[in-house]
Short mmCIF file of C-alpha atoms in Angstrom, two decimals:
data_model
loop_
_atom_site.label_atom_id
_atom_site.label_comp_id
_atom_site.label_asym_id
_atom_site.label_seq_id
_atom_site.Cartn_x
_atom_site.Cartn_y
_atom_site.Cartn_z
CA MET A 558 -78.32 -39.01 -33.06
CA THR A 559 -76.59 -37.44 -36.35
CA ILE A 560 -75.09 -39.74 -39.02
CA SER A 561 -71.68 -37.99 -38.19
CA LYS A 562 -72.03 -39.03 -34.46
CA GLN A 563 -72.94 -42.59 -35.53
CA LEU A 564 -69.83 -42.71 -37.80
CA TYR A 565 -67.67 -41.52 -35.01
CA ILE A 566 -68.87 -44.12 -32.69
CA MET A 567 -68.46 -46.93 -35.12
CA ILE A 568 -64.83 -45.53 -35.62
CA LEU A 569 -64.33 -45.35 -31.76
CA ILE A 570 -65.63 -48.82 -31.44
CA ALA A 571 -63.08 -50.05 -33.96
CA ILE A 572 -60.18 -48.23 -32.46
CA PHE A 573 -61.17 -49.52 -29.03
CA GLY A 574 -61.20 -52.99 -30.31
CA VAL A 575 -57.78 -52.62 -31.99
CA CYS A 576 -56.19 -50.87 -29.01
CA SER A 577 -57.65 -53.39 -26.70
CA VAL A 578 -56.31 -56.39 -28.54
CA SER A 579 -53.04 -54.70 -28.88
CA PHE A 580 -52.59 -53.91 -25.25
CA ILE A 581 -53.91 -57.41 -24.05
CA GLY A 582 -51.54 -59.09 -26.72
CA ALA A 583 -48.62 -57.07 -25.54
CA THR A 584 -49.41 -57.66 -21.94
CA LYS A 585 -50.01 -61.23 -22.13
CA ILE A 586 -46.98 -61.76 -24.36
CA LYS A 587 -44.78 -60.16 -21.73
CA SER A 588 -46.39 -62.34 -19.12
CA VAL A 589 -45.90 -65.51 -21.06
CA TYR A 590 -42.37 -64.70 -21.98
CA GLU A 591 -41.58 -63.94 -18.31
CA VAL A 592 -43.10 -67.46 -17.22
CA THR A 593 -41.52 -69.31 -20.15
CA ASN A 594 -38.29 -67.53 -19.72
CA TYR A 595 -38.37 -68.57 -15.83
CA ALA A 596 -36.78 -71.86 -17.18
CA ASN A 597 -33.91 -70.15 -18.84
CA VAL A 598 -33.15 -67.81 -15.79
CA ASN A 599 -33.87 -70.04 -12.98
CA SER A 600 -34.96 -73.49 -13.45
CA LEU A 601 -32.07 -74.67 -15.90
CA PRO A 602 -29.50 -72.75 -13.99
CA SER A 603 -30.61 -74.29 -10.84
CA ILE A 604 -30.61 -77.78 -12.18
CA PHE A 605 -27.04 -77.24 -13.66
CA VAL A 606 -25.82 -76.01 -10.19
CA LEU A 607 -27.35 -78.95 -8.45
CA ASN A 608 -26.05 -81.35 -11.05
CA ASP A 609 -22.59 -80.05 -10.59
CA THR A 610 -23.08 -80.53 -6.81
CA LEU A 611 -24.14 -84.21 -7.49
CA GLN A 612 -21.17 -84.83 -9.73
CA ASN A 613 -18.76 -83.28 -7.01
CA GLY A 614 -20.44 -85.77 -4.57
CA TYR A 615 -19.34 -88.66 -6.71
CA ARG A 616 -15.89 -87.09 -7.11
CA LEU A 617 -15.78 -86.96 -3.32
CA ARG A 618 -16.35 -90.64 -2.98
CA LEU A 619 -13.81 -91.41 -5.82
CA ASN A 620 -11.29 -89.73 -4.08
CA LEU A 621 -11.93 -91.34 -0.77
CA TRP A 622 -11.85 -94.68 -2.36
CA GLU A 623 -8.26 -93.85 -4.15
CA HIS A 624 -7.24 -92.65 -0.73
CA ILE A 625 -8.07 -95.94 0.86
CA SER A 626 -6.59 -98.02 -1.93
CA ASN A 627 -3.20 -95.96 -2.03
CA ASP A 628 -0.51 -97.12 0.37
CA ASP A 629 1.83 -94.10 -0.56
CA ALA A 630 1.69 -91.27 1.86
CA GLN A 631 2.07 -88.43 -0.76
CA GLU A 632 -0.78 -89.81 -2.79
CA LYS A 633 -2.95 -89.84 0.21
CA ILE A 634 -2.10 -86.24 0.88
CA LYS A 635 -3.07 -85.31 -2.80
CA ARG A 636 -6.31 -87.10 -2.46
CA GLU A 637 -6.96 -85.30 0.87
CA GLU A 638 -6.32 -81.91 -1.10
CA ALA A 639 -8.34 -83.06 -3.83
CA ILE A 640 -11.17 -83.78 -1.21
CA ALA A 641 -11.01 -80.39 0.23
CA LYS A 642 -10.89 -78.86 -3.12
CA VAL A 643 -14.10 -80.60 -4.13
CA LYS A 644 -15.70 -79.59 -0.72
CA GLN A 645 -14.97 -75.88 -1.46
CA THR A 646 -16.41 -76.20 -4.89
CA ILE A 647 -19.69 -77.94 -3.31
CA GLU A 648 -19.93 -75.14 -0.75
CA ALA A 649 -19.62 -72.34 -3.69
CA SER A 650 -22.24 -74.16 -5.48
CA LEU A 651 -24.56 -74.37 -2.64
CA LYS A 652 -23.95 -70.66 -1.78
CA GLN A 653 -24.68 -69.76 -5.48
CA TYR A 654 -27.93 -71.78 -5.39
CA GLU A 655 -29.06 -69.59 -2.56
CA THR A 656 -29.66 -66.67 -4.99
CA MET A 657 -31.86 -68.96 -7.11
CA LEU A 658 -34.31 -70.15 -4.61
CA SER A 659 -37.89 -70.20 -5.95
CA ASP A 660 -40.06 -70.68 -2.88
CA ASP A 661 -40.08 -71.95 0.68
CA LYS A 662 -40.01 -75.57 -0.44
CA ASP A 663 -37.01 -75.00 -2.46
CA LYS A 664 -35.33 -73.40 0.63
CA ALA A 665 -36.20 -76.48 2.70
CA LEU A 666 -34.77 -78.89 0.12
CA LEU A 667 -31.56 -76.87 0.13
CA GLN A 668 -31.54 -77.14 3.90
CA LYS A 669 -32.12 -80.90 3.62
CA ASP A 670 -29.18 -80.88 1.05
CA ARG A 671 -26.86 -79.28 3.55
CA GLU A 672 -27.71 -81.59 6.35
CA ALA A 673 -27.21 -84.67 4.18
CA LEU A 674 -24.01 -83.22 2.93
CA ALA A 675 -22.74 -82.46 6.64
CA LYS A 676 -23.38 -86.13 7.72
CA ALA A 677 -21.51 -87.25 4.36
CA TYR A 678 -18.52 -84.93 5.37
CA GLU A 679 -18.39 -86.62 8.87
CA VAL A 680 -18.33 -90.12 7.16
CA ILE A 681 -15.67 -88.91 4.55
CA ASP A 682 -13.34 -87.23 7.37
CA SER A 683 -13.76 -90.41 9.54
CA VAL A 684 -12.89 -92.85 6.75
CA ALA A 685 -10.08 -90.67 5.67
CA LYS A 686 -8.65 -90.54 9.01
CA ILE A 687 -8.43 -94.31 9.49
CA SER A 688 -7.20 -94.66 5.84
CA ARG A 689 -4.31 -92.35 6.60
CA GLU A 690 -3.08 -94.93 9.28
CA ASN A 691 -2.97 -97.48 6.48
CA LYS A 692 -5.92 -99.42 8.01
CA VAL A 693 -7.30 -100.28 4.70
CA VAL A 694 -9.82 -102.95 5.98
CA GLU A 695 -11.09 -100.84 8.84
CA ALA A 696 -11.64 -97.97 6.31
CA SER A 697 -13.21 -99.96 3.71
CA ALA A 698 -15.67 -101.49 6.27
CA LEU A 699 -16.43 -97.94 7.79
CA LEU A 700 -17.11 -96.59 4.41
CA ASN A 701 -19.45 -99.64 3.58
CA LYS A 702 -21.39 -99.41 6.84
CA ASN A 703 -21.89 -95.63 6.27
CA ARG A 704 -22.72 -95.92 2.60
CA PRO A 705 -26.39 -95.08 3.08
CA LEU A 706 -25.28 -91.71 4.54
CA LEU A 707 -23.50 -90.91 1.38
CA LEU A 708 -26.20 -92.16 -0.74
CA ALA A 709 -28.71 -90.06 1.42
CA PHE A 710 -26.76 -86.90 -0.02
CA THR A 711 -27.16 -88.10 -3.40
CA LYS A 712 -30.99 -88.87 -3.09
CA ALA A 713 -31.31 -85.33 -1.54
CA ILE A 714 -29.81 -83.64 -4.59
CA ASP A 715 -31.56 -85.79 -7.00
CA GLU A 716 -34.95 -85.18 -5.46
CA HIS A 717 -33.98 -81.38 -5.54
CA ILE A 718 -33.19 -81.57 -9.16
CA HIS A 719 -36.53 -83.23 -10.06
CA TYR A 720 -38.30 -80.61 -8.04
CA ASN A 721 -36.89 -77.79 -9.99
CA GLY A 722 -37.89 -79.76 -13.25
CA ASP A 723 -41.38 -80.04 -11.90
CA LEU A 724 -41.30 -76.23 -11.21
CA ALA A 725 -40.19 -75.60 -14.85
CA LYS A 726 -43.33 -77.90 -15.87
CA GLU A 727 -45.56 -76.05 -14.00
CA GLU A 728 -44.50 -72.65 -15.16
CA ALA A 729 -44.73 -74.01 -18.81
CA ILE A 730 -48.43 -75.11 -18.21
CA HIS A 731 -49.19 -71.75 -16.54
CA ALA A 732 -47.73 -70.06 -19.61
CA SER A 733 -49.91 -72.03 -21.92
CA LYS A 734 -53.16 -71.31 -19.89
CA ASP A 735 -52.16 -67.58 -20.06
CA LYS A 736 -51.63 -67.67 -23.76
CA GLU A 737 -54.86 -69.60 -24.20
CA SER A 738 -56.86 -67.02 -21.96
CA ALA A 739 -55.35 -64.05 -23.73
CA GLU A 740 -56.28 -65.58 -27.09
CA MET A 741 -59.73 -66.11 -26.03
CA PHE A 742 -60.04 -62.61 -24.65
CA MET A 743 -58.63 -61.06 -27.87
CA ILE A 744 -61.02 -63.29 -29.94
CA PHE A 745 -64.13 -62.03 -27.62
CA ILE A 746 -63.08 -58.35 -28.02
CA SER A 747 -62.32 -58.60 -31.63
CA LEU A 748 -65.78 -60.20 -32.29
CA GLY A 749 -67.54 -57.75 -30.08
CA ALA A 750 -65.84 -54.69 -31.88
CA LEU A 751 -66.58 -56.39 -35.20
CA ILE A 752 -70.41 -57.08 -34.34
CA ALA A 753 -70.90 -53.67 -32.80
CA SER A 754 -69.33 -52.07 -35.88
CA THR A 755 -71.19 -54.15 -38.17
CA LEU A 756 -74.61 -53.43 -36.37
CA LEU A 757 -74.05 -49.65 -36.32
CA GLY A 758 -72.97 -49.74 -39.95
CA PHE A 759 -76.23 -51.35 -40.96
CA ILE A 760 -78.23 -48.84 -38.89
CA ILE A 761 -76.30 -45.97 -40.53
CA ARG A 762 -76.82 -47.50 -43.98
CA LYS A 763 -80.46 -48.14 -43.41
CA ASN A 764 -81.04 -44.47 -42.12
CA ILE A 765 -79.29 -43.06 -45.31
CA ILE A 766 -80.94 -45.34 -47.76
CA GLU A 767 -84.38 -44.78 -46.01
CA SER A 768 -83.71 -41.00 -46.18
CA VAL A 769 -82.56 -41.07 -49.69
CA HIS A 770 -85.57 -43.03 -50.84
CA LEU A 771 -87.92 -40.82 -48.99
CA ILE A 772 -86.38 -37.64 -50.50
CA LYS A 773 -86.30 -39.20 -54.16
CA ASP A 774 -89.96 -40.26 -53.82
CA SER A 775 -91.03 -36.81 -52.45
CA ILE A 776 -89.58 -34.96 -55.17
CA GLN A 777 -90.96 -37.33 -57.87
CA HIS A 778 -94.46 -36.81 -56.21
CA PHE A 779 -93.94 -33.12 -56.20
CA VAL A 780 -92.78 -32.92 -59.71
CA HIS A 781 -95.87 -34.95 -60.69
CA SER A 782 -98.51 -33.34 -58.39
CA LYS A 783 -97.09 -29.69 -58.71
CA LYS A 784 -98.72 -29.06 -55.47
CA LEU A 785 -96.94 -25.97 -53.88
CA ASN A 786 -98.35 -26.77 -50.26
CA PHE A 787 -96.51 -30.22 -50.47
CA ARG A 788 -93.89 -30.70 -47.75
CA ILE A 789 -91.56 -33.48 -47.04
CA ALA A 790 -92.27 -34.92 -43.40
CA TYR A 791 -88.92 -36.00 -41.65
CA SER A 792 -88.54 -36.41 -37.86
CA LYS A 793 -85.07 -37.80 -37.38
CA GLU A 794 -82.45 -35.44 -36.13
CA ASN A 795 -79.53 -35.67 -38.37
CA GLU A 796 -77.94 -34.23 -41.64
CA ILE A 797 -80.73 -35.57 -43.72
CA LYS A 798 -83.15 -33.41 -41.94
CA GLU A 799 -81.00 -30.18 -43.02
CA MET A 800 -81.63 -31.32 -46.64
CA VAL A 801 -85.32 -31.84 -46.08
CA GLU A 802 -85.77 -28.49 -44.39
CA SER A 803 -83.76 -26.85 -47.33
CA PHE A 804 -86.10 -28.51 -49.89
CA ASN A 805 -89.25 -27.55 -47.75
CA ASN A 806 -87.86 -23.83 -47.57
CA LEU A 807 -87.47 -23.87 -51.32
CA ILE A 808 -91.01 -25.12 -51.89
CA SER A 809 -92.25 -22.28 -49.52
CA THR A 810 -90.13 -19.82 -51.38
CA LEU A 811 -91.56 -20.88 -54.67
CA GLU A 812 -95.22 -20.83 -53.22
CA HIS A 813 -94.79 -17.44 -51.98
CA THR A 814 -93.17 -16.24 -55.03
CA ILE A 815 -95.90 -17.79 -57.20
CA GLY A 816 -98.44 -16.54 -55.04
CA ASP A 817 -97.05 -12.75 -55.17
CA ALA A 818 -96.81 -13.20 -58.98
CA LYS A 819 -100.50 -14.23 -59.20
CA ASN A 820 -101.66 -11.40 -56.90
CA SER A 821 -99.67 -8.80 -58.75
CA SER A 822 -101.28 -10.10 -62.18
CA ASN A 823 -104.60 -9.89 -60.82
CA GLU A 824 -103.92 -6.40 -59.62
CA ASN A 825 -102.72 -5.19 -62.99
CA ALA A 826 -105.58 -6.78 -64.76
CA SER A 827 -107.98 -4.91 -62.29
CA VAL A 828 -106.37 -1.76 -63.10
CA SER A 829 -106.44 -2.34 -66.97
CA ASN A 830 -110.27 -2.70 -66.63
#
């Protein structure tokens, strides 16, 4: 293989290494960004929506207690309107959450939220109905009796919030592993390209140095010996061989020229005699 081809291969190895590292880096950076950004575009908004729903659940209970404790009919109407408004807000939040579902478990938890909410609504409507008749003791008793159903809704939402938090943590761990694998792969490729280029560089240097020493020593030998039948023996197929062949051709030309000159001189001497 010629020195030029060896140099081209060394350059191609370096280019391959740089391009591979750049491609892997860009690809993995995008992957890591998408995974880590999942918390921004899904996990956090999901938690915010669920937290709003949880807070509105507390508002439902607060308005219900105010409904029970108020004797004024107008105030009861206002509390019922407030309860209805909070219900609409909760429904809108759960509807919004449907667009943020991550997987089947997330979907199942949302269904569990709705079922718990429906039971909580039944309790609230029943208590409000009795409270509307100013039966404070009965309404309070019914509310206390069904408190577990109201707490079940709170527990369901709280469980759902924790699930989204766990999802965000899992995605962060996945992103970290992707980053580590990308770094190891880039280091492996970089080292591979560096080692290959270094070895090829040493081989090229060795070939050039050996060839240069061979030519130098051969010329020095020719100068000292002055033997016109001397030829440099070189078998490698590269640019150095062209130099060696040129030198050998030069010696051949000198040999023929000097030989012809001797023959001409001998012929002239014979004629003179």
